[in-house]
Amino acid sequence: MTLAPAAAPSAGPPPSRGLVGIIALLLLAVLGALYGLTRPWAVPGVFALDVAQISLPHDPGQAPRTVRLPHVLDDEGPAWWGTVRYELPWPTGLHYDDAASARLGVLLPRAGIRLRVLLNEQEIYQFGWTAPRDQTVVGSAVPHYVALPPALLSWQPQDNRLAVEVQAQILDRSGLGRVVLGPQEVLQDRHQSLLLWQGTGSWVMAALALFIGALALLLWRALRERLFLLIGLASLAHGLRTALLVAVEPPLPFAALLLARWTAFGIYVGFFVLTIEELFGRRLRWVRRGAWLTMVLTPLLITAALWADDYDVIRFWAGVLTVFAAASLLAAVLERLSQRALLPQQQLVALVALFTWVTALRDFGVIQLGWPGDGDLRWMSFGSLVLTLTLGWVLVERAAGWAQTVHRLNETLAQRIAQRERELSAAFQRLQAAERQRAIEEERRRLMRDMHDGLGSQLVQTLNLVRNPDAQLDREALAAMLRQALDELRLTLDSFEPMDGDLPAILGTLRRRLGPALEGVGIELRWEVQDVPPLAVLDSRGVLHLFRCLQEIFANVVKHAQARRIVVSTWQRDDHVILTIEDDGVGLPPVDQRPREGRGLRNVLTRAAKLGATVRFYDAHPGTGIEFAFPLDGARPSGDSGWQTTR
């Protein structure tokens, strides 16, 4: 037997304050490592192009102009929301002696959404350029590496013309990031690092978040703790958004894709804030209302941005969500600190959440505001991974706490059940002893009553006869009275023999006792007894009732029937066992001459009723028959006993 706890248990042994301090130092070290790893990439022989000349191939009237990279077409006017050409200057320091042997390449960490690369007006690479217009292609989701064909290179390096054409998609920050030229082996290694960091890492993070979300929902379904539900929904939303960000060919129109991305992000922020509030045990009304408002307003604002083609709405809302998440976390921590009730587990979650927020702030500053740093390597990917793993650890700790609580409750329940079983066993033994004592007392009283009514009566009559000085003692009569008293004693003792309700065996005992007496008065006892199912009512008390009934019947036959033969029969009829006693005497008197029930007949009917049997008197032609019908299921008689005129 198991017992589910009714209240949320403790989360198991929490991390010590020393361990929290060590983890804080580790997170600081990770931030330092990320900073060192993502400093502006500068490798000898590799050139980063941060300026380009843009033009509209389909609108020659629009004058070309120079822009800095990364360049976002959402920040331009509607005229630039189509196909745009970026002319990239060839670096003055990039030389080669022989164009045929030059192994150069170009790396585009972010471009698109559809793009193609041209070298000296020859297309050397395209991504989604020829795909149908109704198909969503997101080239900006992955970095692109292009090897420059030596056959297309000019003999004079400065005569090369490198261009990138992109098909813009408003609200997706399409355009062109920094372009890197250099040796192929260096750029290939860089391309693999970017794929691992942005592509594979993001898919791993999405799969991990979806797994933790599904696990949390399963735990919530089993344990019904609200924290599991909040973590599950936040993780599922985070995993879905991450997958939609790195999907190159998602099966959605772009408008639906953008709405799904940001709706998932709004849900993630909302449930993450609710998770923090639940974990910290604070009931901050403005935080709860803000979280639900965030989830409701996000799809509405994204729909408005789609309608107005205004990326500033999305940029503004992203900032609002970032500030709201930070303010909610800070409010929960400060309130706990004010009450000096910030637990080590909560400190750890707060540290990781702060770490994730710092990574998100860094990416926003580098990508959106132009802060120094390598925007191709996103800190947020690593920060989200650490936060997801931390939420998974919270799940494990909480689940372990529930398991320990259930285990303790089961042990307590098992001890209580064992104690109750011992108490019930002792009480049952006492009841059994009391029942045995009651049965013994009842049997003693019955035995005394039967001996008093039977044997005692015979002995008193005999004693009165002997004591009467005027009586003439007849030795034969005295011997007959003593034999009758002895038969009474034997019948009483025979009723205690264990015969297990076997009616033929019971009748056999009676035949052995009463048969000689009947033969002594000239009455033949014919035996037509068949095997029948045992009767549960024929215990020691029931056997004595049956003996008394048959003794009374045989006595009436001897006294009144003038019979020469008595036939005793048994058989089974449907669900009854039938016992009949028939004589060949004078038979029943006419109906109008039958006497009222005497004491002997009344005793027979009373004892038969105690056995649950129906008694029927009938004319046997010649003589009289008496039928006892015993139900096999122990039910009470369905009809009254008494005189019957037919057999």
PDB file of C-alpha atoms in Angstrom, residues 137-266:
ATOM      1  CA  VAL A 137      13.757  29.899 -46.028  1.00  0.00           C
ATOM      2  CA  VAL A 138      15.794  31.357 -43.174  1.00  0.00           C
ATOM      3  CA  GLY A 139      19.371  31.717 -44.348  1.00  0.00           C
ATOM      4  CA  SER A 140      20.255  33.862 -41.352  1.00  0.00           C
ATOM      5  CA  ALA A 141      19.792  30.831 -39.059  1.00  0.00           C
ATOM      6  CA  VAL A 142      23.175  29.339 -40.041  1.00  0.00           C
ATOM      7  CA  PRO A 143      26.616  30.675 -40.997  1.00  0.00           C
ATOM      8  CA  HIS A 144      27.707  30.311 -44.634  1.00  0.00           C
ATOM      9  CA  TYR A 145      31.157  29.420 -45.901  1.00  0.00           C
ATOM     10  CA  VAL A 146      32.035  29.873 -49.593  1.00  0.00           C
ATOM     11  CA  ALA A 147      35.273  28.795 -51.252  1.00  0.00           C
ATOM     12  CA  LEU A 148      36.418  31.235 -53.920  1.00  0.00           C
ATOM     13  CA  PRO A 149      37.070  29.348 -57.194  1.00  0.00           C
ATOM     14  CA  PRO A 150      40.648  30.113 -58.328  1.00  0.00           C
ATOM     15  CA  ALA A 151      39.513  30.135 -61.974  1.00  0.00           C
ATOM     16  CA  LEU A 152      37.302  33.150 -61.310  1.00  0.00           C
ATOM     17  CA  LEU A 153      39.908  35.175 -59.454  1.00  0.00           C
ATOM     18  CA  SER A 154      41.491  38.098 -61.254  1.00  0.00           C
ATOM     19  CA  TRP A 155      45.263  38.093 -61.825  1.00  0.00           C
ATOM     20  CA  GLN A 156      45.349  41.391 -60.001  1.00  0.00           C
ATOM     21  CA  PRO A 157      43.792  41.009 -56.493  1.00  0.00           C
ATOM     22  CA  GLN A 158      42.493  44.573 -56.452  1.00  0.00           C
ATOM     23  CA  ASP A 159      40.514  43.926 -59.636  1.00  0.00           C
ATOM     24  CA  ASN A 160      38.283  41.336 -57.931  1.00  0.00           C
ATOM     25  CA  ARG A 161      34.680  42.302 -57.313  1.00  0.00           C
ATOM     26  CA  LEU A 162      32.894  40.470 -54.496  1.00  0.00           C
ATOM     27  CA  ALA A 163      29.156  40.973 -54.065  1.00  0.00           C
ATOM     28  CA  VAL A 164      26.418  39.465 -51.894  1.00  0.00           C
ATOM     29  CA  GLU A 165      22.806  39.778 -52.905  1.00  0.00           C
ATOM     30  CA  VAL A 166      20.094  39.171 -50.328  1.00  0.00           C
ATOM     31  CA  GLN A 167      16.341  38.974 -50.467  1.00  0.00           C
ATOM     32  CA  ALA A 168      15.096  40.869 -47.474  1.00  0.00           C
ATOM     33  CA  GLN A 169      12.345  39.788 -45.133  1.00  0.00           C
ATOM     34  CA  ILE A 170      11.019  42.582 -43.017  1.00  0.00           C
ATOM     35  CA  LEU A 171      10.873  41.943 -39.240  1.00  0.00           C
ATOM     36  CA  ASP A 172      13.511  39.174 -39.457  1.00  0.00           C
ATOM     37  CA  ARG A 173      16.540  41.468 -39.196  1.00  0.00           C
ATOM     38  CA  SER A 174      17.578  40.375 -42.667  1.00  0.00           C
ATOM     39  CA  GLY A 175      20.580  41.999 -44.261  1.00  0.00           C
ATOM     40  CA  LEU A 176      24.287  41.282 -44.004  1.00  0.00           C
ATOM     41  CA  GLY A 177      26.655  40.870 -41.112  1.00  0.00           C
ATOM     42  CA  ARG A 178      30.389  41.274 -41.195  1.00  0.00           C
ATOM     43  CA  VAL A 179      32.037  39.357 -44.013  1.00  0.00           C
ATOM     44  CA  VAL A 180      35.375  37.656 -43.465  1.00  0.00           C
ATOM     45  CA  LEU A 181      37.928  36.867 -46.221  1.00  0.00           C
ATOM     46  CA  GLY A 182      41.004  34.763 -45.774  1.00  0.00           C
ATOM     47  CA  PRO A 183      42.647  31.374 -46.176  1.00  0.00           C
ATOM     48  CA  GLN A 184      40.212  28.505 -46.637  1.00  0.00           C
ATOM     49  CA  GLU A 185      41.604  26.319 -43.827  1.00  0.00           C
ATOM     50  CA  VAL A 186      41.230  29.130 -41.277  1.00  0.00           C
ATOM     51  CA  LEU A 187      37.704  30.034 -42.355  1.00  0.00           C
ATOM     52  CA  GLN A 188      36.627  26.378 -42.486  1.00  0.00           C
ATOM     53  CA  ASP A 189      37.665  25.928 -38.868  1.00  0.00           C
ATOM     54  CA  ARG A 190      35.831  29.114 -37.923  1.00  0.00           C
ATOM     55  CA  HIS A 191      32.747  27.945 -39.841  1.00  0.00           C
ATOM     56  CA  GLN A 192      32.722  24.616 -37.992  1.00  0.00           C
ATOM     57  CA  SER A 193      33.003  26.452 -34.652  1.00  0.00           C
ATOM     58  CA  LEU A 194      30.048  28.666 -35.551  1.00  0.00           C
ATOM     59  CA  LEU A 195      27.985  25.664 -36.676  1.00  0.00           C
ATOM     60  CA  LEU A 196      28.770  23.869 -33.445  1.00  0.00           C
ATOM     61  CA  TRP A 197      28.002  26.937 -31.307  1.00  0.00           C
ATOM     62  CA  GLN A 198      24.929  28.285 -33.097  1.00  0.00           C
ATOM     63  CA  GLY A 199      23.555  25.229 -34.893  1.00  0.00           C
ATOM     64  CA  THR A 200      24.314  21.984 -33.078  1.00  0.00           C
ATOM     65  CA  GLY A 201      24.412  23.674 -29.682  1.00  0.00           C
ATOM     66  CA  SER A 202      21.041  25.294 -30.257  1.00  0.00           C
ATOM     67  CA  TRP A 203      19.442  21.995 -31.337  1.00  0.00           C
ATOM     68  CA  VAL A 204      20.899  20.254 -28.292  1.00  0.00           C
ATOM     69  CA  MET A 205      19.541  23.005 -26.064  1.00  0.00           C
ATOM     70  CA  ALA A 206      16.107  22.757 -27.728  1.00  0.00           C
ATOM     71  CA  ALA A 207      16.007  18.975 -27.285  1.00  0.00           C
ATOM     72  CA  LEU A 208      17.141  19.253 -23.665  1.00  0.00           C
ATOM     73  CA  ALA A 209      14.529  21.915 -22.898  1.00  0.00           C
ATOM     74  CA  LEU A 210      11.765  19.841 -24.504  1.00  0.00           C
ATOM     75  CA  PHE A 211      12.884  16.760 -22.568  1.00  0.00           C
ATOM     76  CA  ILE A 212      12.939  18.611 -19.245  1.00  0.00           C
ATOM     77  CA  GLY A 213       9.543  20.131 -20.057  1.00  0.00           C
ATOM     78  CA  ALA A 214       8.008  16.731 -20.805  1.00  0.00           C
ATOM     79  CA  LEU A 215       9.579  15.242 -17.655  1.00  0.00           C
ATOM     80  CA  ALA A 216       8.261  18.116 -15.537  1.00  0.00           C
ATOM     81  CA  LEU A 217       4.737  17.682 -16.907  1.00  0.00           C
ATOM     82  CA  LEU A 218       4.859  13.945 -16.179  1.00  0.00           C
ATOM     83  CA  LEU A 219       5.945  14.685 -12.609  1.00  0.00           C
ATOM     84  CA  TRP A 220       3.206  17.293 -12.286  1.00  0.00           C
ATOM     85  CA  ARG A 221       0.620  14.791 -13.514  1.00  0.00           C
ATOM     86  CA  ALA A 222       1.767  12.297 -10.887  1.00  0.00           C
ATOM     87  CA  LEU A 223       2.396  14.675  -7.950  1.00  0.00           C
ATOM     88  CA  ARG A 224       0.241  17.717  -8.787  1.00  0.00           C
ATOM     89  CA  GLU A 225       2.830  20.201  -7.516  1.00  0.00           C
ATOM     90  CA  ARG A 226       2.407  23.581  -9.223  1.00  0.00           C
ATOM     91  CA  LEU A 227       6.152  24.184  -9.562  1.00  0.00           C
ATOM     92  CA  PHE A 228       6.498  21.164 -11.862  1.00  0.00           C
ATOM     93  CA  LEU A 229       3.749  22.510 -14.121  1.00  0.00           C
ATOM     94  CA  LEU A 230       5.375  25.950 -14.351  1.00  0.00           C
ATOM     95  CA  ILE A 231       8.828  24.535 -15.096  1.00  0.00           C
ATOM     96  CA  GLY A 232       7.350  22.177 -17.678  1.00  0.00           C
ATOM     97  CA  LEU A 233       5.487  24.896 -19.563  1.00  0.00           C
ATOM     98  CA  ALA A 234       8.460  27.294 -19.438  1.00  0.00           C
ATOM     99  CA  SER A 235      10.868  24.605 -20.708  1.00  0.00           C
ATOM    100  CA  LEU A 236       8.540  23.511 -23.504  1.00  0.00           C
ATOM    101  CA  ALA A 237       8.085  27.109 -24.666  1.00  0.00           C
ATOM    102  CA  HIS A 238      11.847  27.704 -24.531  1.00  0.00           C
ATOM    103  CA  GLY A 239      12.581  24.512 -26.473  1.00  0.00           C
ATOM    104  CA  LEU A 240       9.984  25.356 -29.116  1.00  0.00           C
ATOM    105  CA  ARG A 241      11.314  28.893 -29.611  1.00  0.00           C
ATOM    106  CA  THR A 242      14.912  27.675 -29.879  1.00  0.00           C
ATOM    107  CA  ALA A 243      13.916  25.089 -32.486  1.00  0.00           C
ATOM    108  CA  LEU A 244      12.033  27.711 -34.505  1.00  0.00           C
ATOM    109  CA  LEU A 245      15.044  30.044 -34.417  1.00  0.00           C
ATOM    110  CA  VAL A 246      17.474  27.503 -35.892  1.00  0.00           C
ATOM    111  CA  ALA A 247      15.059  25.832 -38.329  1.00  0.00           C
ATOM    112  CA  VAL A 248      16.318  26.673 -41.844  1.00  0.00           C
ATOM    113  CA  GLU A 249      13.145  25.571 -43.677  1.00  0.00           C
ATOM    114  CA  PRO A 250      10.301  25.647 -41.138  1.00  0.00           C
ATOM    115  CA  PRO A 251       6.918  24.354 -42.365  1.00  0.00           C
ATOM    116  CA  LEU A 252       5.207  27.690 -41.669  1.00  0.00           C
ATOM    117  CA  PRO A 253       4.615  30.927 -43.572  1.00  0.00           C
ATOM    118  CA  PHE A 254       6.943  33.639 -42.351  1.00  0.00           C
ATOM    119  CA  ALA A 255       4.198  35.618 -40.568  1.00  0.00           C
ATOM    120  CA  ALA A 256       3.080  32.496 -38.677  1.00  0.00           C
ATOM    121  CA  LEU A 257       6.732  31.620 -37.935  1.00  0.00           C
ATOM    122  CA  LEU A 258       7.451  35.056 -36.472  1.00  0.00           C
ATOM    123  CA  LEU A 259       4.259  34.982 -34.417  1.00  0.00           C
ATOM    124  CA  ALA A 260       5.081  31.483 -33.126  1.00  0.00           C
ATOM    125  CA  ARG A 261       8.668  32.457 -32.203  1.00  0.00           C
ATOM    126  CA  TRP A 262       7.706  35.499 -30.174  1.00  0.00           C
ATOM    127  CA  THR A 263       4.601  33.931 -28.639  1.00  0.00           C
ATOM    128  CA  ALA A 264       6.754  31.057 -27.427  1.00  0.00           C
ATOM    129  CA  PHE A 265       9.269  33.578 -26.072  1.00  0.00           C
ATOM    130  CA  GLY A 266       6.540  35.525 -24.259  1.00  0.00           C
TER     131      GLY A 266
END
